mmCIF file of C-alpha atoms and ligand atoms in Angstrom:
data_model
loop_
_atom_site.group_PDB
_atom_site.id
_atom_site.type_symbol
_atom_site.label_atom_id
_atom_site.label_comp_id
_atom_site.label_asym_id
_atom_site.label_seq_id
_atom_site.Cartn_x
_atom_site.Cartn_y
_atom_site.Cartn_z
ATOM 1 C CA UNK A 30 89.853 44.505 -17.435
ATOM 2 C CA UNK A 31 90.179 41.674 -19.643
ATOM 3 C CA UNK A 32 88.475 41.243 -22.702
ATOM 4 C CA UNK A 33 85.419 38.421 -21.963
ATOM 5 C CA UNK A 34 84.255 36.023 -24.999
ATOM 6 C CA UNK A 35 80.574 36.110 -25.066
ATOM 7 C CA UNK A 36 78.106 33.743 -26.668
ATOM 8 C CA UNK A 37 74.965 35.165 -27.952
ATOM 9 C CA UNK A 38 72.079 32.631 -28.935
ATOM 10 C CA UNK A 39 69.409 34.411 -30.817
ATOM 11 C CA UNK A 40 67.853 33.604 -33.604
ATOM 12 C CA UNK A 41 66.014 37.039 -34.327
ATOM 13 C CA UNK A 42 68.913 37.899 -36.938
ATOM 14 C CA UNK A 43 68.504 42.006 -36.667
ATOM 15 C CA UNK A 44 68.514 41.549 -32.840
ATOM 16 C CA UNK A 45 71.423 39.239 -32.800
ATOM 17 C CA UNK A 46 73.464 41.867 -35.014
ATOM 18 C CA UNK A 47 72.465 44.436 -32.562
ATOM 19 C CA UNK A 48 74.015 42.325 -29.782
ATOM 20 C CA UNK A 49 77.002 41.518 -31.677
ATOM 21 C CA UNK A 50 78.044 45.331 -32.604
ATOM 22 C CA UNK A 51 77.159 46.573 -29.225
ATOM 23 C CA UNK A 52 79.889 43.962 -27.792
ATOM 24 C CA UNK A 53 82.102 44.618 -30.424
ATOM 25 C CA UNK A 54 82.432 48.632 -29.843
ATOM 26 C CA UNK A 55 82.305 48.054 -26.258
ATOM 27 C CA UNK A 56 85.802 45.420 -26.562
ATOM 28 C CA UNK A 57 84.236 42.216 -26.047
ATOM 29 C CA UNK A 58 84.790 39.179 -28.196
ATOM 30 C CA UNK A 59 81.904 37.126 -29.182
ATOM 31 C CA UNK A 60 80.645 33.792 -30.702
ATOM 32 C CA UNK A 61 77.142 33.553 -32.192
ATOM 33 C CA UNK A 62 74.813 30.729 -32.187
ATOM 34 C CA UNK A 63 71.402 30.646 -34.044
ATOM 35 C CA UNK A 64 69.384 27.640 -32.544
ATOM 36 C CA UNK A 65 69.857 25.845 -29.223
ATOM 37 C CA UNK A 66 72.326 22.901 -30.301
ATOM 38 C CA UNK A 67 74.878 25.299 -31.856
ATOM 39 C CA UNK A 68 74.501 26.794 -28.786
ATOM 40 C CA UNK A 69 75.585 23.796 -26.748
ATOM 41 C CA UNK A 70 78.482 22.966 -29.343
ATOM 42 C CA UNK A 71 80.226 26.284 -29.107
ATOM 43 C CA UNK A 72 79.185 26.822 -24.738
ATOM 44 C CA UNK A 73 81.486 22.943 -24.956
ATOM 45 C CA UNK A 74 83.959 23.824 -27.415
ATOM 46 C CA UNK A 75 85.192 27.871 -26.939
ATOM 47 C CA UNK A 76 84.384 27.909 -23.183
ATOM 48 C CA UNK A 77 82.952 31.493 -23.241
ATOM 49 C CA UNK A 78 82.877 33.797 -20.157
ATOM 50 C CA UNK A 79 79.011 34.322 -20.375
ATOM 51 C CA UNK A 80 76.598 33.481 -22.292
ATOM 52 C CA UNK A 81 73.424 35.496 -23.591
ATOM 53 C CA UNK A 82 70.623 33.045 -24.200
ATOM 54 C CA UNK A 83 67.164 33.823 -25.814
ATOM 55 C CA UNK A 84 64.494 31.306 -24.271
ATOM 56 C CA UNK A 85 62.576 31.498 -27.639
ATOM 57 C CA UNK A 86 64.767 29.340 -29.588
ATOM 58 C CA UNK A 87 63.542 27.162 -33.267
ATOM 59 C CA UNK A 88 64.985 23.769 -32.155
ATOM 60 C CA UNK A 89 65.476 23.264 -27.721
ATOM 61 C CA UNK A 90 63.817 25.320 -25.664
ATOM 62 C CA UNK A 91 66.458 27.780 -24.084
ATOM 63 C CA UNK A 92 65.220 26.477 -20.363
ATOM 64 C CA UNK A 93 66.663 23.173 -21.735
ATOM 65 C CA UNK A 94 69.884 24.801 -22.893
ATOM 66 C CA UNK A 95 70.406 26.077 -19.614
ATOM 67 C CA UNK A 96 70.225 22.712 -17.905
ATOM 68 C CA UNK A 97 72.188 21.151 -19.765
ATOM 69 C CA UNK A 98 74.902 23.272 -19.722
ATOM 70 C CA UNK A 99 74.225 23.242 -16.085
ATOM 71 C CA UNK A 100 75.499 19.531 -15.867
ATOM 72 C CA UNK A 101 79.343 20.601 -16.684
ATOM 73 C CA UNK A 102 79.784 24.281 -16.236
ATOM 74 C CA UNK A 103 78.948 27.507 -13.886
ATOM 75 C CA UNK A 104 79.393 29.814 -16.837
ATOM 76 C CA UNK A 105 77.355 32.151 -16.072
ATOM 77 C CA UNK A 106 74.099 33.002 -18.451
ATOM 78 C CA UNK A 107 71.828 35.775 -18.812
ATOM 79 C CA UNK A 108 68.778 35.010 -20.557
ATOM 80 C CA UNK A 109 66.840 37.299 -23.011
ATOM 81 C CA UNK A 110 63.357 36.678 -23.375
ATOM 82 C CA UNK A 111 60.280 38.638 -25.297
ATOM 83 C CA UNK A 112 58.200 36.601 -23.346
ATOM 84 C CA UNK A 113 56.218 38.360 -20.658
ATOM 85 C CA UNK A 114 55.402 35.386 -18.785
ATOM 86 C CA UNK A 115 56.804 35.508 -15.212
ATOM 87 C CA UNK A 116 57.060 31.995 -15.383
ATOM 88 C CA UNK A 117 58.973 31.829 -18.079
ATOM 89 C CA UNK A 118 61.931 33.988 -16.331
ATOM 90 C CA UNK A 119 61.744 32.214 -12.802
ATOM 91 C CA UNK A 120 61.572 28.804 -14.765
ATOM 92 C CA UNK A 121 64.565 29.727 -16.516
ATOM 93 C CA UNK A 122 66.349 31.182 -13.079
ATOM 94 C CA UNK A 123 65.395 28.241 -11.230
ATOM 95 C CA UNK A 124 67.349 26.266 -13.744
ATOM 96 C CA UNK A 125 69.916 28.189 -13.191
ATOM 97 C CA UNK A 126 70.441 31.373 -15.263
ATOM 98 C CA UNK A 127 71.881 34.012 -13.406
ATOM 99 C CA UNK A 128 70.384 37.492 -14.904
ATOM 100 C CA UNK A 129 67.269 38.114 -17.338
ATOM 101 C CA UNK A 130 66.381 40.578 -19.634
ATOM 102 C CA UNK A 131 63.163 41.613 -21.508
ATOM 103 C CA UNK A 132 62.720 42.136 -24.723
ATOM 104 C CA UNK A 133 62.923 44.986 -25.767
ATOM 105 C CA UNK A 134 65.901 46.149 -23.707
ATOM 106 C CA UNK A 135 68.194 49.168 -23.956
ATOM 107 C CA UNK A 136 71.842 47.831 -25.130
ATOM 108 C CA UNK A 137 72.921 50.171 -21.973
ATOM 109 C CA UNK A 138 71.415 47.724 -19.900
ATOM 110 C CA UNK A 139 72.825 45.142 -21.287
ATOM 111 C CA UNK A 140 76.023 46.254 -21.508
ATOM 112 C CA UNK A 141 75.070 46.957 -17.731
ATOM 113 C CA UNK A 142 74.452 43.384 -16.829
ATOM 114 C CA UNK A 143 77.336 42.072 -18.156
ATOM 115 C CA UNK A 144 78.986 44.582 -16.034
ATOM 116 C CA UNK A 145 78.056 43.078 -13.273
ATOM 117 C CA UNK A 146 78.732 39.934 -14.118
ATOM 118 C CA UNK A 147 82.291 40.612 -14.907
ATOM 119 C CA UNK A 148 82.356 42.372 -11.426
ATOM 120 C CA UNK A 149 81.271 39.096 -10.161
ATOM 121 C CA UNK A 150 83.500 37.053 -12.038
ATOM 122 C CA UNK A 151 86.797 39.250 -10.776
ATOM 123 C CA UNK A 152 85.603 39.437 -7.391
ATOM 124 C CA UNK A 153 85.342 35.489 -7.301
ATOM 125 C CA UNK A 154 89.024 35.161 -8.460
ATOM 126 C CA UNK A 155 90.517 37.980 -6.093
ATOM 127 C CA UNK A 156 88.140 36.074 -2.917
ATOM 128 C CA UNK A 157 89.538 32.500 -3.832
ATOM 129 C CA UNK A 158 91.919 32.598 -0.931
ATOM 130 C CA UNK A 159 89.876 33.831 1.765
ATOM 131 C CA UNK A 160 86.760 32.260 0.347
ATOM 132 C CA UNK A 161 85.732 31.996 4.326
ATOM 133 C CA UNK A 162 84.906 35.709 4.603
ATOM 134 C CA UNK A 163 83.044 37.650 2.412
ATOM 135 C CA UNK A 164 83.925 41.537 1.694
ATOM 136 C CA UNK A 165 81.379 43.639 -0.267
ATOM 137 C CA UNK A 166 81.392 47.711 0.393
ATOM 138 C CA UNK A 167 81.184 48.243 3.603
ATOM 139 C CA UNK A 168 79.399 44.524 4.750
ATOM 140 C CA UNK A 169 81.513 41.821 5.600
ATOM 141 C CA UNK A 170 80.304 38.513 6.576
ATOM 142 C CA UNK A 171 82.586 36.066 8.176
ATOM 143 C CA UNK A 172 80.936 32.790 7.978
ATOM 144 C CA UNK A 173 83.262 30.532 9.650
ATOM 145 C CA UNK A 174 82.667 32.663 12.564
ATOM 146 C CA UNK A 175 78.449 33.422 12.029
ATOM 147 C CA UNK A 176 79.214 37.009 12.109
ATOM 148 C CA UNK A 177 78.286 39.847 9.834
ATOM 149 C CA UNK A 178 79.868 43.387 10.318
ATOM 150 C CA UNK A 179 78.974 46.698 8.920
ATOM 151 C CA UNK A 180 81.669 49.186 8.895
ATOM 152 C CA UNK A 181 83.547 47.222 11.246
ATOM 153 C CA UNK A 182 80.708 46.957 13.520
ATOM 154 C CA UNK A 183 78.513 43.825 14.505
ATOM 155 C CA UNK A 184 75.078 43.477 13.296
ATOM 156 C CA UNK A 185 73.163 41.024 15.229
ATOM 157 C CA UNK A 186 71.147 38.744 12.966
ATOM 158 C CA UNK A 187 68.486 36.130 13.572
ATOM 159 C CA UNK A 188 69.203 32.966 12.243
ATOM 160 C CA UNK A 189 66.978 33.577 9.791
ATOM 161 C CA UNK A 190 68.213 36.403 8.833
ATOM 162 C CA UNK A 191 72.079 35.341 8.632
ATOM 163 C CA UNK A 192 70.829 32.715 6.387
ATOM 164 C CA UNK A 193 69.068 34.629 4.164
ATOM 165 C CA UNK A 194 72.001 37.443 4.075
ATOM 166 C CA UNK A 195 74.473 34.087 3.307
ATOM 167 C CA UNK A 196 72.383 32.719 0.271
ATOM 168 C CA UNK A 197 72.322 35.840 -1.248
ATOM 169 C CA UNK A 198 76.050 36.826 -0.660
ATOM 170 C CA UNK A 199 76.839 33.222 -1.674
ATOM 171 C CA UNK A 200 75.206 34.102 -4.707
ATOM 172 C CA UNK A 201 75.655 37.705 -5.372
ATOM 173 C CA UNK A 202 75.395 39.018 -8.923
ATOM 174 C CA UNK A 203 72.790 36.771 -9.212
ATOM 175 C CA UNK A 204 69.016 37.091 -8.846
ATOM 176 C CA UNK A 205 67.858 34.328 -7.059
ATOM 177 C CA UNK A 206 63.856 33.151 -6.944
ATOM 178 C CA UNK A 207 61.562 33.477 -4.406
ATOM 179 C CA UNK A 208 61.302 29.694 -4.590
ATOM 180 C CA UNK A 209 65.216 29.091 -4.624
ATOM 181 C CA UNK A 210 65.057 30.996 -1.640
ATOM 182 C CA UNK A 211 62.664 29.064 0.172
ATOM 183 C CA UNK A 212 64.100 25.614 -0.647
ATOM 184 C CA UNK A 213 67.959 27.296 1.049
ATOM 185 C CA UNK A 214 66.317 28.234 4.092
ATOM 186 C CA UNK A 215 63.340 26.450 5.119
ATOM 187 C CA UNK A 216 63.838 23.225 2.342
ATOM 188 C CA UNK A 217 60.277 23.380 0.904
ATOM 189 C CA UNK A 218 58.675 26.033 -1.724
ATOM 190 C CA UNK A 219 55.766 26.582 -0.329
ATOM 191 C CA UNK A 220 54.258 29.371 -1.780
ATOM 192 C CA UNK A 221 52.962 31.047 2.004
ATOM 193 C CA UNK A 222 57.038 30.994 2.589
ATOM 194 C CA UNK A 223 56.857 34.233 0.716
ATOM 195 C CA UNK A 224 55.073 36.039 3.145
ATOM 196 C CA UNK A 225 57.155 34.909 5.678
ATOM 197 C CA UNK A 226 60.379 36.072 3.250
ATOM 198 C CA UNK A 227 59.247 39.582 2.563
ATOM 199 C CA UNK A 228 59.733 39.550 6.514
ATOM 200 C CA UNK A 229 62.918 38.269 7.225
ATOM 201 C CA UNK A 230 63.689 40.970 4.237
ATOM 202 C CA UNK A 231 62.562 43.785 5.965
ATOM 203 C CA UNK A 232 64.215 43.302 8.587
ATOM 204 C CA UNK A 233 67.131 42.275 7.646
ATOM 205 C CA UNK A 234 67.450 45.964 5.100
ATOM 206 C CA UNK A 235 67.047 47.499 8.277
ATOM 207 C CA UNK A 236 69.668 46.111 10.035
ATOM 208 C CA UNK A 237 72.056 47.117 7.171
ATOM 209 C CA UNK A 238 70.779 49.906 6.454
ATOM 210 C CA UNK A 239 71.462 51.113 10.201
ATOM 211 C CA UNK A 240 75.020 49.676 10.682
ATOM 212 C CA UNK A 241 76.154 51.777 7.645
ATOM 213 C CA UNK A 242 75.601 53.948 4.521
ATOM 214 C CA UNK A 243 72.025 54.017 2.943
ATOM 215 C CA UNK A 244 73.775 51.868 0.338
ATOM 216 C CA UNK A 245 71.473 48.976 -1.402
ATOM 217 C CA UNK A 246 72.623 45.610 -0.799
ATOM 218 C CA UNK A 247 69.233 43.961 -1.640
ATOM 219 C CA UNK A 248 67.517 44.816 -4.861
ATOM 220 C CA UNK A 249 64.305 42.974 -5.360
ATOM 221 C CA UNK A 250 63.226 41.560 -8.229
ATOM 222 C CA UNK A 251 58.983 42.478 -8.152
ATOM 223 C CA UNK A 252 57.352 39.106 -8.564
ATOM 224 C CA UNK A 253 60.521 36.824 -9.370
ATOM 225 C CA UNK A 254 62.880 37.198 -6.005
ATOM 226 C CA UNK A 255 66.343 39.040 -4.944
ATOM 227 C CA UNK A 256 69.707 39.499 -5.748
ATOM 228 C CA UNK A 257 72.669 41.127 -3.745
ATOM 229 C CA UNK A 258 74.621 43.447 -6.158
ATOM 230 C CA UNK A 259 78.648 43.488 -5.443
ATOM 231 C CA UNK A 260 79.274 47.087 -4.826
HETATM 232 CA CA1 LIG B 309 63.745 33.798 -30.434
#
């Protein structure tokens, strides 16, 4: 795998050296930013595969970091937070982070999620060309067609259903808010959508659960929403 350039914006200085040495030992090369505009210079100027953002930040609030580098790039970012505010994380999410992590975290975990990002990443590039049908384990989801298979074997979805199974795929890696959710399929974020989510949900495990291996798709996210995993 190729080595990925990393940003990390922390201003905790132990917990940024932390950070730093874990990447290092693990192969990864790195950038480091101590406040929010650094941040934004270096995201600009070295282009870095992923970027590892804590929301708590002296000068811009990290939310705000996110959004703006939201107006010129995908790169995707995790963001670390000590906060335990929910809000906090699905704010940050709904501005478009892909991955959180709360302080304090094991540096197994986080070399975990950036795992899975790099999974993500690879699998994008190797998809490019067929970009119309998605492959993940055994589930494969042809959306120019509307069909999703199981181990070569059709599962019939309800509309519902297929799009709920197609936002996630569309956006798998990440974890995606109960609210993004909401506004994909039904465009509104009404809270009583959740209900009605935790439904289509069910159902929709079950159905791929029964076409092939007990493997998890879906994990959920308790009080923040879902993300598909790429196997
Ligand atoms: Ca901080």
């Amino acid at each position: 795998m190729s080595k990925m350039k990393i940003l990390i914006v922390e201003d905790d200085a132990p917990l940024r050296n932390l950070i730093r040495t874990t990447l290092y030992t693990h192969d990864y090369t790195y950038e480091t930013a101590e406040n929010g505009k650094t941040a934004l210079m270096i995201a600009s100027s070295a282009n870095p595969d992923l970027v590892l953002l804590d929301l708590g930040l002296p000068d811009l609030d990290g939310t705000e970091v996110i959004r703006q580098i939201r107006t010129w790039s995908n790169m995707p970012i995790i963001v670390l937070t000590a906060r335990s505010e929910m809000s906090d994380k699905i704010n940050a999410l709904d501005s478009g982070a892909d991955d959180y992590l709360t302080k304090p975290f094991d540096v197994e975990e986080l070399l975990a999620r950036i795992r899975v990002i790099q999974r993500r990443l690879s699998v994008t590039q190797t998809r490019l060309p067929r970009e119309q049908v998605f492959v993940n384990g055994d589930l494969k989801i042809d959306y120019e067609e509307g069909c999703v298979y199981m181990n070569g074997q059709e599962l019939h979805l309800t509309p519902s259903e297929y799009k709920l199974l197609c936002i996630l795929s569309k956006n798998v890696g990440r974890v995606l808010t109960y609210r993004f959710i909401s506004r994909e399929i039904w465009g509104n974020e009404w809270e009583s959508n959740t209900g009605s989510l935790r439904v289509f949900m069910t159902t929709l495990r079950r159905k791929l659960e029964k076409g092939g291996k007990a493997q998890t798709y879906i994990q959920t996210h308790v009080g923040v929403g879902y993300r598909m995993i790429s196997l």
